[in-house]
CSV table of C-alpha atoms and ligand atoms in Angstrom, one decimal:
chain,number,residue,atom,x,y,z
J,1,UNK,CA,7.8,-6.1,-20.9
J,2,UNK,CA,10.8,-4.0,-19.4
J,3,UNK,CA,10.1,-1.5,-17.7
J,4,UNK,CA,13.0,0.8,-19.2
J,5,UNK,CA,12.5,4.0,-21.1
J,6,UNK,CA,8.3,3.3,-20.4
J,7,UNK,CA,5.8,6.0,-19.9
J,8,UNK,CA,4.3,5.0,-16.4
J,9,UNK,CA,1.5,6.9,-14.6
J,10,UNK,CA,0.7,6.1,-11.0
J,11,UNK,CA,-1.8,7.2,-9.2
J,12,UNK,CA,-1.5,7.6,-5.3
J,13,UNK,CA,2.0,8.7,-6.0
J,14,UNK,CA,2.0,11.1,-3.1
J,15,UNK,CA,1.3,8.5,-0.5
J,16,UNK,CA,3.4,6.0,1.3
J,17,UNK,CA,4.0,3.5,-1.2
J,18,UNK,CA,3.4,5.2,-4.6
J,19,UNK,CA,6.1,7.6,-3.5
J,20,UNK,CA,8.6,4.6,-2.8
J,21,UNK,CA,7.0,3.1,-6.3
J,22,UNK,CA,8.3,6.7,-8.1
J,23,UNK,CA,11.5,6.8,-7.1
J,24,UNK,CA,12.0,3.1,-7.9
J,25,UNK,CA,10.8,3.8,-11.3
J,26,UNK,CA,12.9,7.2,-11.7
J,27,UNK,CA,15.9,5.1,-11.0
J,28,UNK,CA,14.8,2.3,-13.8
J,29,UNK,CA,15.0,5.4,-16.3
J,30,UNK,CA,11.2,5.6,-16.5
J,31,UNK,CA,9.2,8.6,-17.5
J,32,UNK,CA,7.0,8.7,-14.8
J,33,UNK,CA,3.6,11.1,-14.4
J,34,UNK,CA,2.4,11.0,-10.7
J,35,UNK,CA,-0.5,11.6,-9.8
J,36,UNK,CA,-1.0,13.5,-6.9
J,37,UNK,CA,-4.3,14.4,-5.1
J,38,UNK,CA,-5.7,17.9,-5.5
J,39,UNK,CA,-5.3,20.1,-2.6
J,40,UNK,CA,-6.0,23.7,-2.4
J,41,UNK,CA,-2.7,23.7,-0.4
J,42,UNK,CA,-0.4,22.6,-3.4
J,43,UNK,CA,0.8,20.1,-1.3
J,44,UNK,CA,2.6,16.8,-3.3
J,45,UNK,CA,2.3,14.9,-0.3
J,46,UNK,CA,5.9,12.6,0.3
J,47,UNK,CA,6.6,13.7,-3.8
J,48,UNK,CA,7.8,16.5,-2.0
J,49,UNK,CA,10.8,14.6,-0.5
J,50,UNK,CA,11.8,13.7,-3.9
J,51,UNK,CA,14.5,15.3,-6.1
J,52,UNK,CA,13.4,17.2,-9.2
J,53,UNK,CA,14.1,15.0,-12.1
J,54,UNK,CA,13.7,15.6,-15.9
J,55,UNK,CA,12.1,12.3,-16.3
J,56,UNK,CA,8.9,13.0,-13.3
J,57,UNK,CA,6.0,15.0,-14.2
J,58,UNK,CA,3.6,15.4,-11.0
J,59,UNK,CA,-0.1,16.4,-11.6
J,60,UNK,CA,-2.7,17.0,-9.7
J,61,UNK,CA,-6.2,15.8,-9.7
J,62,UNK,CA,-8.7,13.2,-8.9
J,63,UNK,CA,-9.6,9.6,-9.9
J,64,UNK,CA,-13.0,10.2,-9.4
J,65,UNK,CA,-13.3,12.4,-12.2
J,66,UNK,CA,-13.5,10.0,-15.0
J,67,UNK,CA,-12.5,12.9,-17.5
J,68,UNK,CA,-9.6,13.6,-15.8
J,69,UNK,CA,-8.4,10.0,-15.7
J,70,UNK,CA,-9.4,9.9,-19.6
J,71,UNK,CA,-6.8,13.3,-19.7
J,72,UNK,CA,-3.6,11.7,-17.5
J,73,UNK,CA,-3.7,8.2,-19.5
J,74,UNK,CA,-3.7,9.4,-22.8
J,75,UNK,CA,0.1,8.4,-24.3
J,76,UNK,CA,1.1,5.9,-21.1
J,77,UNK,CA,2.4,2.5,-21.6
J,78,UNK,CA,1.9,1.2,-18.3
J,79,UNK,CA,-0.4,2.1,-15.2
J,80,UNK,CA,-0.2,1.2,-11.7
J,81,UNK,CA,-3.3,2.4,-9.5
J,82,UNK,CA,-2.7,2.6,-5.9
J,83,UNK,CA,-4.9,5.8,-5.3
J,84,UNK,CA,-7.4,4.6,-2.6
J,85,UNK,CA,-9.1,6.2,0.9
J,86,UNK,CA,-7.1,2.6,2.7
J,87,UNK,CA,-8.0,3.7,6.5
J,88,UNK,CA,-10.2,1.2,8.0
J,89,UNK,CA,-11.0,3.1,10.9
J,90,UNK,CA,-11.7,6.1,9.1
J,91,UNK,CA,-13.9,3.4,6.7
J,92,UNK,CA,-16.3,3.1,9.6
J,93,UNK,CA,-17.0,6.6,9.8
J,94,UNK,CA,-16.8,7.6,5.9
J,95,UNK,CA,-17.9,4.6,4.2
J,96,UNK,CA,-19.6,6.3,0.8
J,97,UNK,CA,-16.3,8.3,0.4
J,98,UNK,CA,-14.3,4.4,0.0
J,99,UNK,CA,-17.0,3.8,-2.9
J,100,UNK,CA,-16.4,7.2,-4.9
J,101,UNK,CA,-13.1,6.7,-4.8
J,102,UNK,CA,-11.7,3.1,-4.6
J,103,UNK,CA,-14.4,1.6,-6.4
J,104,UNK,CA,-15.6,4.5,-9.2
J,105,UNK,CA,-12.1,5.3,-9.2
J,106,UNK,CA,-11.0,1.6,-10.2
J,107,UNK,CA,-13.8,2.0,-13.1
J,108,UNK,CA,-12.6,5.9,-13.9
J,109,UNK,CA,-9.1,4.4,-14.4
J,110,UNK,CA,-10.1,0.8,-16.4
J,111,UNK,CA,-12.3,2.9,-18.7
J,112,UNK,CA,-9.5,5.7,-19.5
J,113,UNK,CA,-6.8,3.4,-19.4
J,114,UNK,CA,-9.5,1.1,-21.9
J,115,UNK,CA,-10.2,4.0,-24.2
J,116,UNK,CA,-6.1,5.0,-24.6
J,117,UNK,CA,-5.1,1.3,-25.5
J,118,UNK,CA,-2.8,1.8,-22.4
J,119,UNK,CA,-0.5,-1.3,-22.5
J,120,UNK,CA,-0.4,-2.9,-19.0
J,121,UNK,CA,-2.8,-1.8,-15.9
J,122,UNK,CA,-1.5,-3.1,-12.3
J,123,UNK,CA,-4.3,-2.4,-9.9
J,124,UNK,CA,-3.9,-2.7,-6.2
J,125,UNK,CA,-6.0,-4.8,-4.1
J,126,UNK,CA,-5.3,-5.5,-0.7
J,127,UNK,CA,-5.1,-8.5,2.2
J,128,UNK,CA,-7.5,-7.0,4.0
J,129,UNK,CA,-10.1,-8.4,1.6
J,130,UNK,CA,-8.9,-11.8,2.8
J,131,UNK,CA,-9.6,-11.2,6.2
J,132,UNK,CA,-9.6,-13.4,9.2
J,133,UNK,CA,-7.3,-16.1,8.0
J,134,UNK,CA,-9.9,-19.6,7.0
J,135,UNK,CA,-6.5,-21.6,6.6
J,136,UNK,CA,-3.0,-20.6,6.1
J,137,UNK,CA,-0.7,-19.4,4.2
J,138,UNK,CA,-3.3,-17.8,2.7
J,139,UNK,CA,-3.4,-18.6,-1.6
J,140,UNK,CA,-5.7,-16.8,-4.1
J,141,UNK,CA,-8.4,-19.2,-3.6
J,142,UNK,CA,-9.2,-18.4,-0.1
J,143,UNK,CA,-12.1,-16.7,0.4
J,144,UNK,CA,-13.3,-13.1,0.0
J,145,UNK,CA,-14.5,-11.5,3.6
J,146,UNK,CA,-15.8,-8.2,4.1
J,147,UNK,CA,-15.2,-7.4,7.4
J,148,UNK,CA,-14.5,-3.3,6.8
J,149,UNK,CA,-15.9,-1.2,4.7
J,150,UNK,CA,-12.6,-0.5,3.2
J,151,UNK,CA,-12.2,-4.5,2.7
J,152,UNK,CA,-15.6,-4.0,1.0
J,153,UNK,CA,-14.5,-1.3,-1.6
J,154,UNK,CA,-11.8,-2.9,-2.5
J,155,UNK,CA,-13.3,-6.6,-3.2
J,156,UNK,CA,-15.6,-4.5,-5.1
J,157,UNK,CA,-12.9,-2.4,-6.9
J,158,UNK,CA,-11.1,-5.8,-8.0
J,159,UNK,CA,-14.0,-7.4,-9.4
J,160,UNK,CA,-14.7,-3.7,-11.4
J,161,UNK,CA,-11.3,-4.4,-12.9
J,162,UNK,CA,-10.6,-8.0,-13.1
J,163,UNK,CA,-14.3,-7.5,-15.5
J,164,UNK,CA,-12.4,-4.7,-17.5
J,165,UNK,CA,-9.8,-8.0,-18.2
J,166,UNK,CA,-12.6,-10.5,-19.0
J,167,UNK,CA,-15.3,-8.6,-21.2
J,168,UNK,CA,-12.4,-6.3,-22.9
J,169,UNK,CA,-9.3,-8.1,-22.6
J,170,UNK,CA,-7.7,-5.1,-20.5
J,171,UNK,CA,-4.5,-6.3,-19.9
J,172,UNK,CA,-4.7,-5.5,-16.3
J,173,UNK,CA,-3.0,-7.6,-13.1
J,174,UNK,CA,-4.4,-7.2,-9.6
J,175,UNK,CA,-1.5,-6.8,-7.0
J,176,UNK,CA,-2.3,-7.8,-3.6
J,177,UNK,CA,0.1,-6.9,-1.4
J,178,UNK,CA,0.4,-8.1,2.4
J,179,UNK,CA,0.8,-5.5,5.3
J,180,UNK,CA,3.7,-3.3,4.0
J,181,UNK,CA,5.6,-0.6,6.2
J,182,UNK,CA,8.5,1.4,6.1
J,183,UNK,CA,9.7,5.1,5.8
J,184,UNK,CA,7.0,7.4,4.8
J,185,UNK,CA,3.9,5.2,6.1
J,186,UNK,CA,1.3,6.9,8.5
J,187,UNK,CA,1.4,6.4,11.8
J,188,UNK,CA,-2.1,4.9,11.5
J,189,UNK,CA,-0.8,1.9,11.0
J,190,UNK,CA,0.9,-0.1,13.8
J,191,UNK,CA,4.7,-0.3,12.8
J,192,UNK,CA,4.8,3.7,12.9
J,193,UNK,CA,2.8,4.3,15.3
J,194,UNK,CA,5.1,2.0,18.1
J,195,UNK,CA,8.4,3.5,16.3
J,196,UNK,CA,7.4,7.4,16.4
J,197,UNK,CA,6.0,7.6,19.7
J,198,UNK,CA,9.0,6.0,21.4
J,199,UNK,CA,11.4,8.0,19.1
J,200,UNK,CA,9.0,10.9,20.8
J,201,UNK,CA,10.2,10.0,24.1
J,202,UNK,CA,6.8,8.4,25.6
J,203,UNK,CA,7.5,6.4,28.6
J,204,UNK,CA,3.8,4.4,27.8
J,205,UNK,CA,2.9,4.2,24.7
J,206,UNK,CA,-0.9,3.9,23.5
J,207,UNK,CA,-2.0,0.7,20.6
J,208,UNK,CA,-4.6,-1.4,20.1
J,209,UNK,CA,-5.0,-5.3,20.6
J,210,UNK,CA,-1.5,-6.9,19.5
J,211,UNK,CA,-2.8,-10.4,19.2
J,212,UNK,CA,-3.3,-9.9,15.8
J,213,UNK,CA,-1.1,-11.7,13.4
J,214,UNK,CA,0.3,-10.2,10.2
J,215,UNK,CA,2.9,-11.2,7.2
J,216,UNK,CA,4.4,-7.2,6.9
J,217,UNK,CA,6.7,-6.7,3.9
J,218,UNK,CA,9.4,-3.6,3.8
J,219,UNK,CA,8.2,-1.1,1.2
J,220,UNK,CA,11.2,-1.8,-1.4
J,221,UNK,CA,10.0,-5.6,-1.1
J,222,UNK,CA,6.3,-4.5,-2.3
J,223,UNK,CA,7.4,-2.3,-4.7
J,224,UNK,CA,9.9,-5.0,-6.7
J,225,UNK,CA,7.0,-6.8,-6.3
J,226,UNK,CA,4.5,-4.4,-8.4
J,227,UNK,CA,7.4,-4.2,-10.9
J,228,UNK,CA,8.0,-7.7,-11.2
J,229,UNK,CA,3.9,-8.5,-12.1
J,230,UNK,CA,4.2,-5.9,-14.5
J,231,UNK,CA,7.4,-6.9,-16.2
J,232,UNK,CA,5.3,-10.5,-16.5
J,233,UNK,CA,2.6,-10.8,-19.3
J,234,UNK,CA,1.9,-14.3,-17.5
J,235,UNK,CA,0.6,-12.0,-14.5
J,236,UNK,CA,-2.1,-10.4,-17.0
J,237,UNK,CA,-6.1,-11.8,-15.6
J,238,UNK,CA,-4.8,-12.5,-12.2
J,239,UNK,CA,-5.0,-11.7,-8.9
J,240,UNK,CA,-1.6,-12.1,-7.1
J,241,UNK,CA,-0.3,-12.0,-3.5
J,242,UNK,CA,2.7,-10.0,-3.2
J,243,UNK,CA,3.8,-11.5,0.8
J,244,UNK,CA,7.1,-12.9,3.0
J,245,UNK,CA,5.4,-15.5,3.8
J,246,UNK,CA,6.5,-14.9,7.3
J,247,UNK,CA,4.0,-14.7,9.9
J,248,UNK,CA,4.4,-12.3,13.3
J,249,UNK,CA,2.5,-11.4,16.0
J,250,UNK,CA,1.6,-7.1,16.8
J,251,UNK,CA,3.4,-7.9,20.1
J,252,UNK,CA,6.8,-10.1,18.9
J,253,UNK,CA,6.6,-7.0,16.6
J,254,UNK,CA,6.5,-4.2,19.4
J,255,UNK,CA,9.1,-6.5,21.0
J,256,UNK,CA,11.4,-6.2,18.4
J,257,UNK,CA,11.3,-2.9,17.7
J,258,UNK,CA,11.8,-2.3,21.9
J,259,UNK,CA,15.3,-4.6,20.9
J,260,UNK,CA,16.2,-3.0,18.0
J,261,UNK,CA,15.8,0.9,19.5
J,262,UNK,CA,17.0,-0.5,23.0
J,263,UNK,CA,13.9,1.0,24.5
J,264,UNK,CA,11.9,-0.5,28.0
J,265,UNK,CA,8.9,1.5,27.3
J,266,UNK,CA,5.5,-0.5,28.2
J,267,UNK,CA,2.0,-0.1,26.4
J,268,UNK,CA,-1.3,0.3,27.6
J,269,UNK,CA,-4.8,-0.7,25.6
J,270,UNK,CA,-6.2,2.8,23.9
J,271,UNK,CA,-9.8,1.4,23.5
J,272,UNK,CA,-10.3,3.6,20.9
J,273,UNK,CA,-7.8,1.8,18.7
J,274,UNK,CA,-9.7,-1.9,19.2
J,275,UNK,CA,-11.8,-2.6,15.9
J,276,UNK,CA,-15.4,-3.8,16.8
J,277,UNK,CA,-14.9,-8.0,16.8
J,278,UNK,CA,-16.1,-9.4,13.6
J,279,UNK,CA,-14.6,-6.6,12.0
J,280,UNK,CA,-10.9,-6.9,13.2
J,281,UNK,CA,-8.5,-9.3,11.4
J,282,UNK,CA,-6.8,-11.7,13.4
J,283,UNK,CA,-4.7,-13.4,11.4
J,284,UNK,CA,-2.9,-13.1,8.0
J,285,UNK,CA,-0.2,-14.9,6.6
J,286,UNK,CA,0.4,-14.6,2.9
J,287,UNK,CA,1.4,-17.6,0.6
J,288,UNK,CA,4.1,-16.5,-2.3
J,289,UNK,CA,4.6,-19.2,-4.6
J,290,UNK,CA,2.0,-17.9,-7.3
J,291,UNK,CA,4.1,-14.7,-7.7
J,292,UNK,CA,7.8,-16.7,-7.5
J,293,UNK,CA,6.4,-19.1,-10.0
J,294,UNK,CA,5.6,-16.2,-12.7
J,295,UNK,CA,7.8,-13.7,-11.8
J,296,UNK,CA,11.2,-13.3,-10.8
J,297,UNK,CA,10.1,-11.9,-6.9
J,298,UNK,CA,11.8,-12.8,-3.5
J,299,UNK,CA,11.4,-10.6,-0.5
J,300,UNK,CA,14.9,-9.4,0.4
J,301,UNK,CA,14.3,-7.8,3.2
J,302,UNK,CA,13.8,-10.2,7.0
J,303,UNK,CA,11.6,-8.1,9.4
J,304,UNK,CA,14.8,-7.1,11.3
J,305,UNK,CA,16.3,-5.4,8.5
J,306,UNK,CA,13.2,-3.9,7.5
J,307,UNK,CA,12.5,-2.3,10.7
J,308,UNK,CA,16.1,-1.3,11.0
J,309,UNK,CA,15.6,1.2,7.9
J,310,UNK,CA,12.4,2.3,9.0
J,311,UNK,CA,13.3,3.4,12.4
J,312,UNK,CA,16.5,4.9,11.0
J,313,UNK,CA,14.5,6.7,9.0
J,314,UNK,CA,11.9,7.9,12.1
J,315,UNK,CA,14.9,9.0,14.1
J,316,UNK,CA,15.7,11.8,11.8
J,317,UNK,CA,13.6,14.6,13.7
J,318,UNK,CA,13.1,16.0,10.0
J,319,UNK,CA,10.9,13.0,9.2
J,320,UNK,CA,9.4,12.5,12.7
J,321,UNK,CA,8.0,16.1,12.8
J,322,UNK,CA,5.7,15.5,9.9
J,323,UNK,CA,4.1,13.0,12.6
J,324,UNK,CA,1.8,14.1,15.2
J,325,UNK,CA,2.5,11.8,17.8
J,326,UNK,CA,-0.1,13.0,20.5
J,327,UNK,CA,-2.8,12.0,18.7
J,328,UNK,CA,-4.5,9.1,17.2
J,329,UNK,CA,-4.4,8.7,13.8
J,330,UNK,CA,-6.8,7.3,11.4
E,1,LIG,N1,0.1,0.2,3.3
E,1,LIG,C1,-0.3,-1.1,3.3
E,1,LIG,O1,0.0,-1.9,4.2
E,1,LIG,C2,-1.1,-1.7,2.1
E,1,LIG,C3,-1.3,-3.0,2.1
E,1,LIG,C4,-2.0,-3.6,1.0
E,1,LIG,C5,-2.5,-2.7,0.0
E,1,LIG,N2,-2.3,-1.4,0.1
E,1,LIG,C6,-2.8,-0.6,-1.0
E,1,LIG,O2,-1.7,0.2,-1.6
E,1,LIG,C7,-2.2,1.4,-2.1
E,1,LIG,C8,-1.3,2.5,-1.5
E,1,LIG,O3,-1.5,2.5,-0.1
E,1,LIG,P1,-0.6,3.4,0.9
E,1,LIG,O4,-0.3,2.6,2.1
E,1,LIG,O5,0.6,4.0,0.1
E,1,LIG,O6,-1.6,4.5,1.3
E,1,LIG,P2,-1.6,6.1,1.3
E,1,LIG,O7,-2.8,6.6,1.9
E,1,LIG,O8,-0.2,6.6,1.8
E,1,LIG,O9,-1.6,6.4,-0.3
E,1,LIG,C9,-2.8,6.4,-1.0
E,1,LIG,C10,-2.8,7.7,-1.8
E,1,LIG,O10,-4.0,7.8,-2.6
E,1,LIG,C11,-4.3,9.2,-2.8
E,1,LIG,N3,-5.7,9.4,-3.0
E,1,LIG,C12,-6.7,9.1,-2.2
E,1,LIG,N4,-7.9,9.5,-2.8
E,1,LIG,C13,-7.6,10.0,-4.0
E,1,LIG,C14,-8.4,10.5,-5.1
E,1,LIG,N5,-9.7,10.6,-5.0
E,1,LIG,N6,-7.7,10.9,-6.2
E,1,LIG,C15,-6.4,10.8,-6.3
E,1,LIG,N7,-5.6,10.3,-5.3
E,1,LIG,C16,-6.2,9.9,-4.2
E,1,LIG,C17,-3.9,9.9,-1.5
E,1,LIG,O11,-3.5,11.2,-1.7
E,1,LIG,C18,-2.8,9.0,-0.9
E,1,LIG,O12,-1.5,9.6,-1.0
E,1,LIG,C19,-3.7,1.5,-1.7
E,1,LIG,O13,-4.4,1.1,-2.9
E,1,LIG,C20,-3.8,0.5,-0.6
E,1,LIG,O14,-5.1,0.0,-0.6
E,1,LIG,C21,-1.6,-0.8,1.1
């Protein structure tokens, strides 16, 4: 199904990659309703860095209220669902609040989306709920490991919608993208948080353990990748990696990024920013030939291009203020 002229809702909108996802769509022509989370503040979160266009309706609400979800489905053709809590860290502290809303929010969605014959569902799973690497590159048949709360909710929130798919024939794909980064993403996560605090001037900059291996895909990358599975009605019942199949270390990362911004600054161990053992995942690598072989998806973006754009887009002290770079973020 092309995409074209298609009355798209996405939920998580306002965050890093649903707000990358709406202005891809906007330029397809799509109507798209986005779905931002309710705040008492009015605040779209990054839909506020996009242009007012005839063809974007923002909303705001909540995927854990299952009437709600009934409410912002009715007359869409197509869903993608990326609203999810997707901290780990934060996971350890707040773990009933990853069930509420990335697993009863899955089932809020698959039953409203269910109920208003909605046409195709892309969900979004995660590699996290690969974890640690068992062989590589890692294909949909390796194994499921909990090793975060967060994992958790989610293995739990794909099985809630892959049985939507096999007791009601919801036409609904499960995207499972690698690590993706990029302009926008919170500096929780370890390409932003190296970029902004050198862009900040630190001389020492404070991350966790960088042995760590990870296959990261530039947000444009993911988000052909989500359009692609849902262009495909081969995709429909499946689980699907989106990945570069390229495999880098946290530290050839940093290492990189010190080449590309020309910067000697060194790094010291923040102790709060190591995950407890069994719980930190130390090696992904994602295989791609399921999604090349049903869709029409290649990365196009190498890692150096990728962080190029992203810490262009850091430099601009418009973007970097919205960071607060003296703190750790979860
Ligand atoms: N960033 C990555 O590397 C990555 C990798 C794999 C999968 N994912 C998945 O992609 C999706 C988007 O992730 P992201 O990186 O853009 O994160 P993000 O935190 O920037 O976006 C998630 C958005 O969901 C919204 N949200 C949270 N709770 C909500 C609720 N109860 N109701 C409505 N909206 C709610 C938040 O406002 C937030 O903007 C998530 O499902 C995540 O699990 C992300």
């Amino acid at each position: 199904m092309k995409l074209e002229n298609k009355e798209i809702l996405i939920t998580g909108a306002d965050g890093f990659i649903g707000s990358h996802l709406t202005e891809m769509l906007l330029e397809k022509n799509c109507k798209v309703r986005a779905l931002s989370q309710y705040n008492s503040f009015n605040n779209w979160g990054w839909l506020e860095n996009i242009s007012e266009n005839r063809n974007l309706e923002i909303i705001s609400g909540d995927v854990r209220d299952p009437h709600f979800c009934k409410k912002i489905t009715k007359n869409i053709d197509i869903v993608f669902h990326l609203a999810a809590l997707i901290a780990i860290p934060y996971s350890y502290v707040a773990p009933d609040s990853y069930i509420d809303t990335n697993i009863k929010g899955t089932l809020n969605i698959c039953q409203a989306a269910k109920e208003n014959n909605v046409a195709r569902i892309i969900h979004t799973s995660t590699s996290e709920v690969y974890g640690t690497a068992k062989y590589v590159p890692i294909d949909e048949k390796h194994p499921k490991q909990a090793q975060s709360p967060y994992s958790a909710s989610k293995i739990g929130a794909d099985a809630m919608a892959l049985s939507f798919y096999n007791a009601f024939d919801l036409p609904i794909t499960i995207a499972r993208p690698f690590n993706t980064y990029g302009p926008r993403q919170s500096a929780r996560a370890i390409i932003p948080t190296i970029i902004s605090q050198i862009v900040a001037g630190k001389k020492q900059i404070k991350l966790g353990d960088l042995s760590p291996t990870r296959d990261f895909n530039f947000v444009k990358d993911t988000c052909n990748g989500f359009v692609a599975l849902a262009e495909s009605n081969q995709t429909i019942g499946k689980e699907i990696n989106i990945a570069s199949n390229f495999e880098i270390s946290m530290k050839d990362t940093l290492d990189l990024v010190k080449k590309i911004m020309k910067s000697d600054v060194e790094f010291i161990t923040d102790k709060q920013r190591l995950r407890p053992e069994k719980s930190e995942v130390f090696r992904l690598w994602g295989d791609n030939t399921l999604i090349k072989k049903l869709t029409n998806f290649k990365p196009k973006y190498s890692i150096e291009k990728g962080l190029e754009e992203t810490i262009k887009w850091f430099t601009k002290p418009m973007n970097l203020k919205k960071y607060k770079t003296n703190i750790y973020n979860v």
